[in-house]
Short mmCIF file of C-alpha atoms in Angstrom, two decimals:
data_model
loop_
_atom_site.label_atom_id
_atom_site.label_comp_id
_atom_site.label_asym_id
_atom_site.label_seq_id
_atom_site.Cartn_x
_atom_site.Cartn_y
_atom_site.Cartn_z
CA VAL L 6 -10.20 8.90 -17.98
CA MET L 7 -8.13 10.34 -15.15
CA PRO L 8 -10.14 11.07 -12.02
CA THR L 9 -10.17 14.69 -10.96
CA VAL L 10 -9.30 15.78 -7.46
CA GLY L 11 -12.42 15.46 -5.37
CA THR L 12 -13.60 17.73 -2.64
CA PHE L 13 -13.48 16.47 0.91
CA PRO L 14 -16.73 17.41 2.68
CA THR L 15 -16.51 17.45 6.48
CA SER L 16 -19.99 16.03 6.99
CA ARG L 17 -21.39 12.79 5.58
CA GLN L 18 -24.00 10.13 6.28
CA ASP L 19 -23.08 7.10 4.16
CA ILE L 20 -20.33 5.02 2.57
CA ALA L 21 -21.17 3.63 -0.89
CA GLY L 22 -24.86 4.25 -0.24
CA ILE L 23 -24.99 2.48 3.14
CA SER L 24 -25.71 4.52 6.27
CA ILE L 25 -22.64 4.91 8.49
CA ALA L 26 -24.85 4.77 11.60
CA ASP L 27 -26.23 1.42 10.37
CA LEU L 28 -22.71 0.11 9.67
CA ALA L 29 -21.63 1.11 13.18
CA ALA L 30 -24.72 -0.52 14.71
CA GLN L 31 -24.08 -3.75 12.81
CA PHE L 32 -20.28 -4.02 13.10
CA SER L 33 -19.46 -1.71 16.05
CA THR L 34 -16.46 0.66 16.01
CA PRO L 35 -13.65 1.14 15.19
CA THR L 36 -14.17 -0.59 11.83
CA PHE L 37 -12.46 -0.24 8.46
CA VAL L 38 -15.04 -0.02 5.67
CA TYR L 39 -13.90 -0.49 2.05
CA ASP L 40 -15.83 0.40 -1.10
CA ALA L 41 -15.02 -2.36 -3.62
CA ALA L 42 -16.15 -0.19 -6.56
CA VAL L 43 -13.35 2.33 -5.88
CA ILE L 44 -10.69 -0.41 -6.08
CA VAL L 45 -12.15 -1.66 -9.37
CA GLU L 46 -12.21 1.89 -10.75
CA ARG L 47 -8.52 2.40 -9.92
CA ILE L 48 -7.63 -0.93 -11.57
CA GLU L 49 -9.40 0.32 -14.73
CA ASP L 50 -7.30 3.52 -14.66
CA LEU L 51 -4.18 1.40 -15.27
CA LYS L 52 -5.38 -0.79 -18.13
CA ALA L 53 -2.82 0.65 -20.58
CA PHE L 54 -0.10 -1.35 -18.81
CA ASP L 55 0.49 -4.98 -19.82
CA LEU L 56 0.26 -6.11 -16.24
CA VAL L 57 -0.98 -4.56 -13.01
CA ARG L 58 0.70 -6.16 -9.99
CA TYR L 59 -0.89 -5.20 -6.68
CA ALA L 60 1.57 -4.39 -3.87
CA GLN L 61 -0.51 -6.08 -1.20
CA LYS L 62 1.48 -4.60 1.69
CA ALA L 63 -0.84 -1.58 1.30
CA CYS L 64 -3.92 -3.59 2.28
CA SER L 65 -3.63 -7.36 2.34
CA ASN L 66 -7.00 -8.71 3.49
CA ILE L 67 -7.64 -11.87 1.45
CA ALA L 68 -11.06 -10.54 0.30
CA ILE L 69 -9.29 -7.55 -1.26
CA LEU L 70 -6.70 -9.83 -2.88
CA GLU L 71 -9.48 -12.01 -4.27
CA LEU L 72 -11.21 -8.90 -5.66
CA THR L 73 -8.03 -7.79 -7.45
CA ARG L 74 -7.49 -11.35 -8.78
CA ARG L 75 -11.00 -11.41 -10.26
CA HIS L 76 -10.11 -8.22 -12.14
CA SER L 77 -6.98 -9.73 -13.75
CA VAL L 78 -4.54 -8.09 -11.36
CA VAL L 79 -1.54 -10.18 -10.24
CA VAL L 80 0.18 -9.77 -6.89
CA ASP L 81 3.43 -8.86 -5.18
CA ALA L 82 4.42 -10.43 -1.84
CA VAL L 83 7.11 -9.03 0.45
CA SER L 84 7.06 -11.77 3.11
CA ALA L 85 6.22 -15.42 3.70
CA GLY L 86 2.94 -14.27 5.27
CA GLU L 87 2.00 -12.34 2.13
CA ILE L 88 2.76 -15.42 -0.01
CA HIS L 89 0.35 -17.40 2.19
CA ARG L 90 -2.27 -14.64 1.75
CA ALA L 91 -1.87 -14.68 -2.05
CA LEU L 92 -2.28 -18.46 -2.15
CA ALA L 93 -5.35 -18.25 0.13
CA ALA L 94 -6.90 -15.70 -2.26
CA GLY L 95 -6.51 -18.09 -5.22
CA TYR L 96 -3.24 -16.94 -6.81
CA GLN L 97 -0.94 -19.71 -8.07
CA GLY L 98 2.82 -20.20 -7.97
CA GLY L 99 4.78 -20.81 -11.19
CA THR L 100 3.47 -19.25 -14.40
CA ASN L 101 -0.14 -19.30 -15.57
CA ALA L 102 -1.49 -20.15 -19.04
CA ASP L 103 -0.46 -16.67 -20.27
CA GLY L 104 3.11 -17.18 -19.05
CA VAL L 105 2.60 -14.67 -16.20
CA HIS L 106 4.00 -15.03 -12.68
CA GLU L 107 0.84 -14.50 -10.62
CA ILE L 108 2.91 -14.09 -7.43
CA VAL L 109 6.30 -12.37 -7.27
CA TYR L 110 8.30 -12.30 -4.03
CA THR L 111 10.00 -8.90 -3.72
CA ALA L 112 12.28 -8.31 -0.75
CA ASP L 113 15.77 -7.38 0.37
CA ILE L 114 16.27 -10.68 2.23
CA PHE L 115 15.02 -14.24 2.39
CA ASP L 116 14.10 -15.45 5.84
CA ALA L 117 14.00 -19.25 6.14
CA ASP L 118 10.19 -19.47 5.69
CA ALA L 119 10.15 -17.27 2.61
CA LEU L 120 12.94 -19.19 0.87
CA ASP L 121 11.17 -22.52 1.61
CA LEU L 122 7.87 -21.20 0.18
CA VAL L 123 9.52 -19.73 -2.92
CA VAL L 124 11.13 -23.09 -3.71
CA GLU L 125 8.06 -25.18 -2.82
CA HIS L 126 5.59 -23.11 -4.87
CA ASP L 127 7.97 -22.10 -7.71
CA ILE L 128 7.48 -18.40 -6.96
CA HIS L 129 9.38 -15.85 -9.04
CA VAL L 130 11.80 -13.72 -7.00
CA ASN L 131 12.56 -10.04 -7.42
CA CYS L 132 15.93 -9.86 -5.65
CA GLY L 133 16.70 -6.73 -3.63
CA SER L 134 20.16 -7.83 -2.44
CA PRO L 135 22.98 -9.65 -4.29
CA ASP L 136 23.14 -12.27 -1.48
CA MET L 137 19.64 -13.42 -2.42
CA ILE L 138 20.91 -14.64 -5.80
CA ASP L 139 23.35 -17.06 -4.14
CA GLN L 140 20.80 -18.15 -1.51
CA LEU L 141 18.21 -18.95 -4.20
CA GLY L 142 20.82 -20.54 -6.47
CA ALA L 143 21.90 -22.93 -3.72
CA ARG L 144 18.32 -24.24 -3.52
CA LYS L 145 17.06 -23.80 -7.07
CA SER L 146 19.70 -23.62 -9.78
CA GLY L 147 18.46 -22.62 -13.22
CA ALA L 148 15.79 -20.25 -11.86
CA GLU L 149 14.68 -17.03 -13.52
CA ILE L 150 14.80 -13.86 -11.42
CA THR L 151 14.15 -10.14 -11.53
CA LEU L 152 16.49 -7.58 -9.97
CA ARG L 153 15.11 -4.72 -7.93
CA LEU L 154 17.56 -1.91 -8.63
CA ASN L 155 18.34 1.18 -6.58
CA PRO L 156 19.23 3.78 -9.23
CA GLY L 157 21.13 5.99 -6.75
CA PHE L 158 18.34 8.53 -6.25
CA GLY L 159 14.87 8.48 -4.72
CA HIS L 160 11.64 10.31 -4.05
CA GLY L 161 9.05 9.88 -1.29
CA HIS L 162 6.30 11.80 0.49
CA SER L 163 8.37 11.31 3.67
CA GLN L 164 12.06 10.51 4.23
CA LYS L 165 10.83 7.21 5.69
CA THR L 166 9.14 6.24 2.39
CA ASN L 167 12.00 7.27 0.11
CA THR L 168 13.16 3.96 -1.37
CA GLY L 169 16.04 5.08 -3.61
CA GLY L 170 19.48 6.59 -2.99
CA GLN L 171 22.32 5.56 -0.70
CA GLN L 172 20.33 6.25 2.49
CA SER L 173 17.81 3.58 1.46
CA LYS L 174 18.23 -0.11 2.31
CA HIS L 175 16.12 -1.11 -0.71
CA GLY L 176 17.28 -2.69 -3.91
CA ILE L 177 20.59 -3.56 -5.54
CA TRP L 178 22.95 -0.63 -6.02
CA TYR L 179 23.04 0.29 -9.70
CA GLU L 180 26.84 -0.15 -9.86
CA GLN L 181 26.57 -3.83 -8.85
CA ILE L 182 24.76 -5.17 -11.94
CA GLU L 183 27.90 -6.87 -13.29
CA GLU L 184 28.51 -8.57 -9.94
CA CYS L 185 24.88 -9.80 -9.95
CA LYS L 186 25.28 -11.21 -13.47
CA GLN L 187 28.34 -13.15 -12.31
CA ARG L 188 26.53 -14.51 -9.22
CA ALA L 189 23.57 -15.54 -11.39
CA ALA L 190 25.78 -17.24 -14.01
CA LYS L 191 27.44 -19.31 -11.27
CA HIS L 192 24.05 -20.92 -10.51
CA GLY L 193 22.67 -21.01 -14.07
CA ILE L 194 20.17 -18.29 -13.06
CA THR L 195 18.73 -16.02 -15.78
CA ILE L 196 17.89 -12.37 -15.09
CA THR L 197 14.63 -11.87 -17.02
CA GLY L 198 13.34 -8.62 -15.56
CA LEU L 199 14.25 -5.35 -13.87
CA HIS L 200 12.21 -3.44 -11.31
CA MET L 201 12.83 0.10 -10.12
CA HIS L 202 10.82 1.78 -7.37
CA ILE L 203 12.13 5.04 -5.92
CA GLY L 204 9.39 5.87 -3.44
CA SER L 205 5.91 7.11 -2.95
CA GLY L 206 4.64 10.23 -4.67
CA THR L 207 6.73 10.06 -7.85
CA ASP L 208 6.45 13.14 -10.08
CA LEU L 209 7.00 13.12 -13.83
CA GLU L 210 10.37 14.86 -13.68
CA HIS L 211 11.74 12.16 -11.38
CA LEU L 212 10.04 9.54 -13.51
CA ALA L 213 11.95 10.59 -16.62
CA GLN L 214 15.16 10.04 -14.62
CA VAL L 215 13.94 6.59 -13.53
CA CYS L 216 13.10 5.61 -17.12
CA GLY L 217 16.57 6.69 -18.25
CA ALA L 218 18.18 4.69 -15.44
CA MET L 219 16.05 1.66 -16.38
CA GLU L 220 17.13 1.81 -20.04
CA LYS L 221 20.78 2.00 -19.04
CA ALA L 222 20.40 -0.95 -16.63
CA VAL L 223 18.62 -3.14 -19.21
CA ARG L 224 21.45 -2.52 -21.68
CA GLU L 225 23.91 -3.62 -19.01
CA VAL L 226 22.03 -6.85 -18.23
CA GLY L 227 21.45 -7.67 -21.90
CA ASN L 228 18.86 -9.41 -24.04
CA THR L 229 17.62 -11.90 -21.41
CA ILE L 230 15.34 -9.12 -20.15
CA ASN L 231 11.67 -9.57 -21.14
CA THR L 232 9.91 -7.53 -18.40
CA ILE L 233 10.42 -4.10 -16.89
CA SER L 234 8.46 -2.89 -13.87
CA ALA L 235 7.64 0.75 -13.24
CA GLY L 236 7.27 -0.02 -9.53
CA GLY L 237 4.57 1.78 -7.59
CA GLY L 238 4.38 5.07 -5.76
CA LEU L 239 1.46 6.52 -7.74
CA PRO L 240 0.24 9.42 -5.61
CA VAL L 241 -3.28 9.72 -4.22
CA PRO L 242 -4.65 13.08 -3.04
CA TYR L 243 -5.40 13.17 0.69
CA ASN L 244 -6.39 16.83 0.59
CA ALA L 245 -7.53 19.47 -1.89
CA GLU L 246 -3.95 20.74 -2.44
CA GLN L 247 -2.69 17.35 -3.64
CA SER L 248 -3.35 15.79 -7.03
CA TYR L 249 -3.03 12.61 -9.05
CA VAL L 250 -0.17 12.12 -11.48
CA ASN L 251 -1.19 12.39 -15.15
CA LEU L 252 -1.45 8.68 -15.96
CA ASP L 253 -1.38 9.19 -19.74
CA GLU L 254 1.96 10.97 -19.45
CA TYR L 255 3.19 8.45 -16.87
CA PHE L 256 2.41 5.54 -19.20
CA SER L 257 3.80 7.39 -22.21
CA LEU L 258 7.21 7.91 -20.54
CA TRP L 259 7.49 4.22 -19.63
CA ASP L 260 6.12 3.04 -22.98
CA SER L 261 8.66 5.13 -24.83
CA SER L 262 11.51 3.52 -22.81
CA ARG L 263 10.01 0.09 -23.43
CA LYS L 264 9.88 0.73 -27.19
CA ASN L 265 13.50 1.94 -27.23
CA LEU L 266 14.55 -1.28 -25.50
CA GLU L 267 12.41 -3.51 -27.73
CA SER L 268 14.05 -2.11 -30.84
CA GLU L 269 17.53 -2.55 -29.32
CA LEU L 270 16.96 -6.08 -27.96
CA GLY L 271 14.84 -7.26 -30.87
CA HIS L 272 12.03 -8.84 -28.85
CA PRO L 273 8.87 -7.74 -27.01
CA ILE L 274 9.13 -6.44 -23.43
CA LYS L 275 6.24 -6.51 -20.98
CA LEU L 276 5.58 -3.33 -19.01
CA GLU L 277 4.35 -3.90 -15.44
CA ILE L 278 3.15 -1.39 -12.87
CA GLU L 279 2.95 -2.17 -9.16
CA PRO L 280 0.38 0.01 -7.38
CA GLY L 281 -0.45 -0.44 -3.71
CA ARG L 282 -1.72 2.81 -2.26
CA TYR L 283 -3.27 3.80 -5.62
CA LEU L 284 -5.67 0.85 -5.60
CA ALA L 285 -6.48 0.78 -1.90
CA ALA L 286 -6.23 4.20 -0.25
CA GLU L 287 -9.42 5.93 -1.36
CA SER L 288 -11.60 2.86 -0.93
CA GLY L 289 -10.99 2.71 2.82
CA ASN L 290 -12.65 4.55 5.71
CA LEU L 291 -12.04 4.09 9.41
CA VAL L 292 -15.39 4.52 11.18
CA THR L 293 -15.03 5.63 14.80
CA GLU L 294 -17.30 6.84 17.59
CA ILE L 295 -16.72 10.13 19.44
CA ARG L 296 -16.43 9.17 23.13
CA ALA L 297 -15.43 12.53 24.64
CA VAL L 298 -15.47 16.21 23.74
CA LYS L 299 -12.94 18.09 25.89
CA GLU L 300 -11.90 21.71 26.31
CA MET L 301 -8.19 22.09 27.09
CA GLY L 302 -7.40 25.81 27.27
CA ASP L 303 -7.83 27.10 23.72
CA ASN L 304 -8.22 23.62 22.23
CA THR L 305 -11.33 21.52 21.73
CA PHE L 306 -10.59 17.79 21.48
CA TYR L 307 -12.78 15.15 19.84
CA LEU L 308 -11.56 11.87 21.33
CA VAL L 309 -12.61 8.79 19.36
CA ASP L 310 -12.37 5.04 19.98
CA ALA L 311 -9.68 4.46 17.31
CA GLY L 312 -6.03 5.32 17.88
CA PHE L 313 -2.67 4.97 16.18
CA ASN L 314 -3.02 1.26 16.93
CA ASN L 315 -5.57 1.35 14.07
CA LEU L 316 -4.19 4.11 11.82
CA ALA L 317 -0.49 4.83 12.36
CA ARG L 318 0.22 7.12 9.39
CA PRO L 319 -0.36 10.43 11.22
CA ILE L 320 1.99 9.58 14.11
CA MET L 321 4.57 7.94 11.82
CA TYR L 322 4.70 10.42 8.96
CA GLY L 323 2.56 13.39 10.01
CA SER L 324 0.17 12.23 7.27
CA TYR L 325 -3.03 14.16 6.59
CA HIS L 326 -6.30 12.21 6.33
CA PRO L 327 -9.62 13.79 5.37
CA ILE L 328 -12.04 13.64 8.32
CA SER L 329 -15.82 13.86 8.36
CA VAL L 330 -18.42 13.90 11.10
CA VAL L 331 -21.67 11.94 10.94
CA THR L 332 -24.30 14.06 12.67
CA ALA L 333 -27.03 11.99 14.33
CA ASP L 334 -29.85 14.08 12.87
CA GLY L 335 -28.19 14.72 9.50
CA SER L 336 -28.28 18.48 10.17
CA ASP L 337 -25.81 21.08 8.94
CA ARG L 338 -23.92 22.54 11.86
CA GLU L 339 -21.44 25.33 12.35
CA ASP L 340 -17.79 24.30 12.16
CA LEU L 341 -15.31 24.36 15.03
CA ASP L 342 -11.52 24.17 14.94
CA VAL L 343 -10.81 20.91 16.75
CA VAL L 344 -8.02 18.45 17.50
CA VAL L 345 -8.93 14.79 16.86
CA GLY L 346 -7.28 12.20 19.07
CA GLY L 347 -7.61 8.58 20.12
CA PRO L 348 -7.84 6.62 23.37
CA LEU L 349 -4.23 5.49 23.77
CA CYS L 350 -2.09 6.33 26.79
CA GLU L 351 0.28 8.31 24.57
CA SER L 352 0.41 12.05 23.85
CA GLY L 353 1.21 11.33 20.20
CA ASP L 354 -2.15 9.61 19.68
CA ILE L 355 -3.45 12.50 17.59
CA PHE L 356 -4.89 12.18 14.08
CA THR L 357 -4.56 15.91 13.28
CA GLN L 358 -0.80 16.29 13.46
CA GLU L 359 1.99 17.27 11.10
CA GLU L 360 5.39 15.62 10.61
CA GLY L 361 7.51 16.18 13.69
CA GLY L 362 4.52 15.63 15.99
CA PHE L 363 3.12 19.17 15.80
CA VAL L 364 -0.55 19.14 16.75
CA SER L 365 -2.82 20.98 14.32
CA LYS L 366 -6.54 21.75 14.25
CA ARG L 367 -9.19 20.78 11.74
CA SER L 368 -12.39 22.65 10.94
CA LEU L 369 -15.17 20.11 11.58
CA PRO L 370 -18.89 20.31 12.37
CA LYS L 371 -19.83 20.72 16.02
CA ALA L 372 -20.30 17.16 17.31
CA LYS L 373 -21.56 15.34 20.37
CA VAL L 374 -20.49 12.24 22.27
CA GLY L 375 -22.02 9.18 20.60
CA GLU L 376 -21.87 10.60 17.08
CA PHE L 377 -19.52 9.06 14.53
CA LEU L 378 -16.35 10.39 12.93
CA VAL L 379 -14.80 8.94 9.77
CA LEU L 380 -11.07 8.99 8.98
CA GLU L 381 -11.05 8.81 5.19
CA CYS L 382 -8.56 7.61 2.55
CA ALA L 383 -7.54 5.01 5.15
CA GLY L 384 -7.47 1.95 2.88
CA ALA L 385 -3.69 1.95 2.35
CA TYR L 386 -1.32 1.40 5.28
CA GLY L 387 -4.26 1.46 7.70
CA SER L 388 -5.40 -1.93 8.90
CA VAL L 389 -2.15 -3.61 7.79
CA MET L 390 -0.12 -1.46 10.19
CA GLY L 391 -2.51 -2.12 13.07
CA SER L 392 -1.08 -3.17 16.43
CA ASN L 393 -2.24 -4.33 19.84
CA TYR L 394 -0.66 -1.40 21.69
CA ASN L 395 -2.47 -0.78 25.01
CA SER L 396 -3.93 -4.30 24.51
CA LYS L 397 -6.43 -2.97 22.00
CA PRO L 398 -7.98 -5.64 19.74
CA LEU L 399 -7.44 -5.22 15.98
CA ALA L 400 -10.39 -3.49 14.27
CA ALA L 401 -12.99 -5.27 12.16
CA GLU L 402 -12.92 -4.91 8.37
CA VAL L 403 -15.98 -4.65 6.14
CA MET L 404 -16.26 -4.51 2.36
CA ILE L 405 -19.21 -2.96 0.56
CA ALA L 406 -19.80 -4.66 -2.79
CA GLU L 407 -22.88 -4.20 -4.98
CA GLY L 408 -24.83 -2.47 -2.23
CA LYS L 409 -24.16 -5.07 0.48
CA ALA L 410 -21.82 -4.87 3.48
CA HIS L 411 -19.72 -8.01 4.05
CA LEU L 412 -17.63 -8.67 7.16
CA ILE L 413 -14.19 -9.58 5.79
CA ARG L 414 -12.34 -9.64 9.11
CA GLU L 415 -13.87 -10.21 12.52
CA ARG L 416 -12.91 -7.86 15.30
CA GLN L 417 -10.14 -9.52 17.30
CA SER L 418 -11.40 -11.07 20.53
CA TYR L 419 -9.73 -10.63 23.92
CA GLN L 420 -8.92 -14.36 23.80
CA ASP L 421 -7.15 -13.81 20.45
CA LEU L 422 -5.28 -10.90 22.02
CA MET L 423 -3.61 -13.20 24.54
CA ARG L 424 -3.38 -16.31 22.36
CA GLY L 425 0.03 -17.91 22.64
CA GLU L 426 0.91 -16.19 25.93
CA ARG L 427 1.78 -18.43 28.87
CA LEU L 428 1.95 -18.07 32.66
CA LEU L 429 5.14 -19.35 34.31
CA GLY L 430 5.09 -22.77 35.95
#
C-alpha cells in the first residue's frame, strides 16, 4: 500500500515513542536519531521488485546496513570505504546461494584501493566509464560486469543531482555500447546487466523514456543480459506540496519493459531497484538545542547547535526540511515567522533557505533558549555529508528499534578531530 503524504506538524515531543528531551539528555545534541521501523516499512513498499539494492551513500552507518541486510536487501557501494562498510555489516563478496551479488561496486572510476578490493573479494562491478572495463580486465579477465548507461537525458531535484545528459559525468554514453562490447570481448568479460539512473525525483513521464532507452540498450548488448536495474531516485516528500511516485505504476512500467525483453531474449531477466533516499530519508531526525533567540531588524533567528557541518542539503541545494520545536512544557504556543540557523562562522549556515542562498522564514512555535528543535527527514544525505568545518566534531547517531534507543555512532571526540595531525619538528 502506497503511503500517503503526511502532514508536518511544527510541534512534537517524541520520536518513535521516545521523548526527545530524554534522547537529548542521554545522547546530547546535535544527534541524528533514526526510526528503524520507517526503514523497514519503505523496504516493504518495494517488495514487487526481484531485488532491492540499497544505495548506501544516502546513509551508510553499519547498523543501518545490517538492518537492511536482515530484511533481504542487498547493497551498492560507490567507494572502497563503502565496500569496507558492507563487509563490516555482514554482506559477502561473490554471489550468494541464490546467485545474487550482495555487493555491487558502482562508480565512474576505480581508485587503486577500490580495484584491489573488487579483485580480492570478487565484487561485481557496475562500470560507469569505458576505461574501467580495461582496468578490471587487466586484473581479472573473464569477469562479469554491468554497465551504468547515461541515456542522454536526465532528471533531478537540483541541477547538481541530475545524473543523466551530456552535462553529467555519470555513466557510459549511450552511443558507446558497441565500443564497450569490444573492450569487454578483448578481456573475455561478459556484460550481464544494465543500470540506468537519471537522477533524483524521477516522474513517470521521464521513467517511460528511461524504460524505452533501457530496452534499446539491452537489444544492442544482446542476450548475455540477465539483470536490469531501475536505478534509484524515488522521491520522498519533504513538504506538504511534494508527493511520492505511484509505486504500482512505477513497477508496472519497468515490469512491462522486462517482459518485452524476456520474450525477445528467451530467458528470465531480474528487475532490480536501487533506492537510497527512499529507504533512509524519513527515518532520520537531527535533534538540536536552541542556543540563542535573536532579533535582527524584522527577522527573528533561532540559532541551534547544529550547522551545515551536520546537514549540508539546505546550503548545497536550497533543500527544504520539515522543522519542529519541542516545547519544554508540551504546551501549544502561538507561531512566529523565524529564520533557523546554526553556529558556524558562515552567513550561509541557515537551514531555512532556498536554492541560490535566499534566506526564507518558517512559521514555528515561539521557543526559548534551551528548548529543542528537530530537523526532520534528515536520514538521507545528512550524517554522511557531515564535515569538521569550524573544527566541529561529527554528530552522534542513534537508532530506535523496538522501543529502545541504541547508540550506533559515538559523538566524535576532540582527540579524534585532530587524529593524524602532526606538529613540525
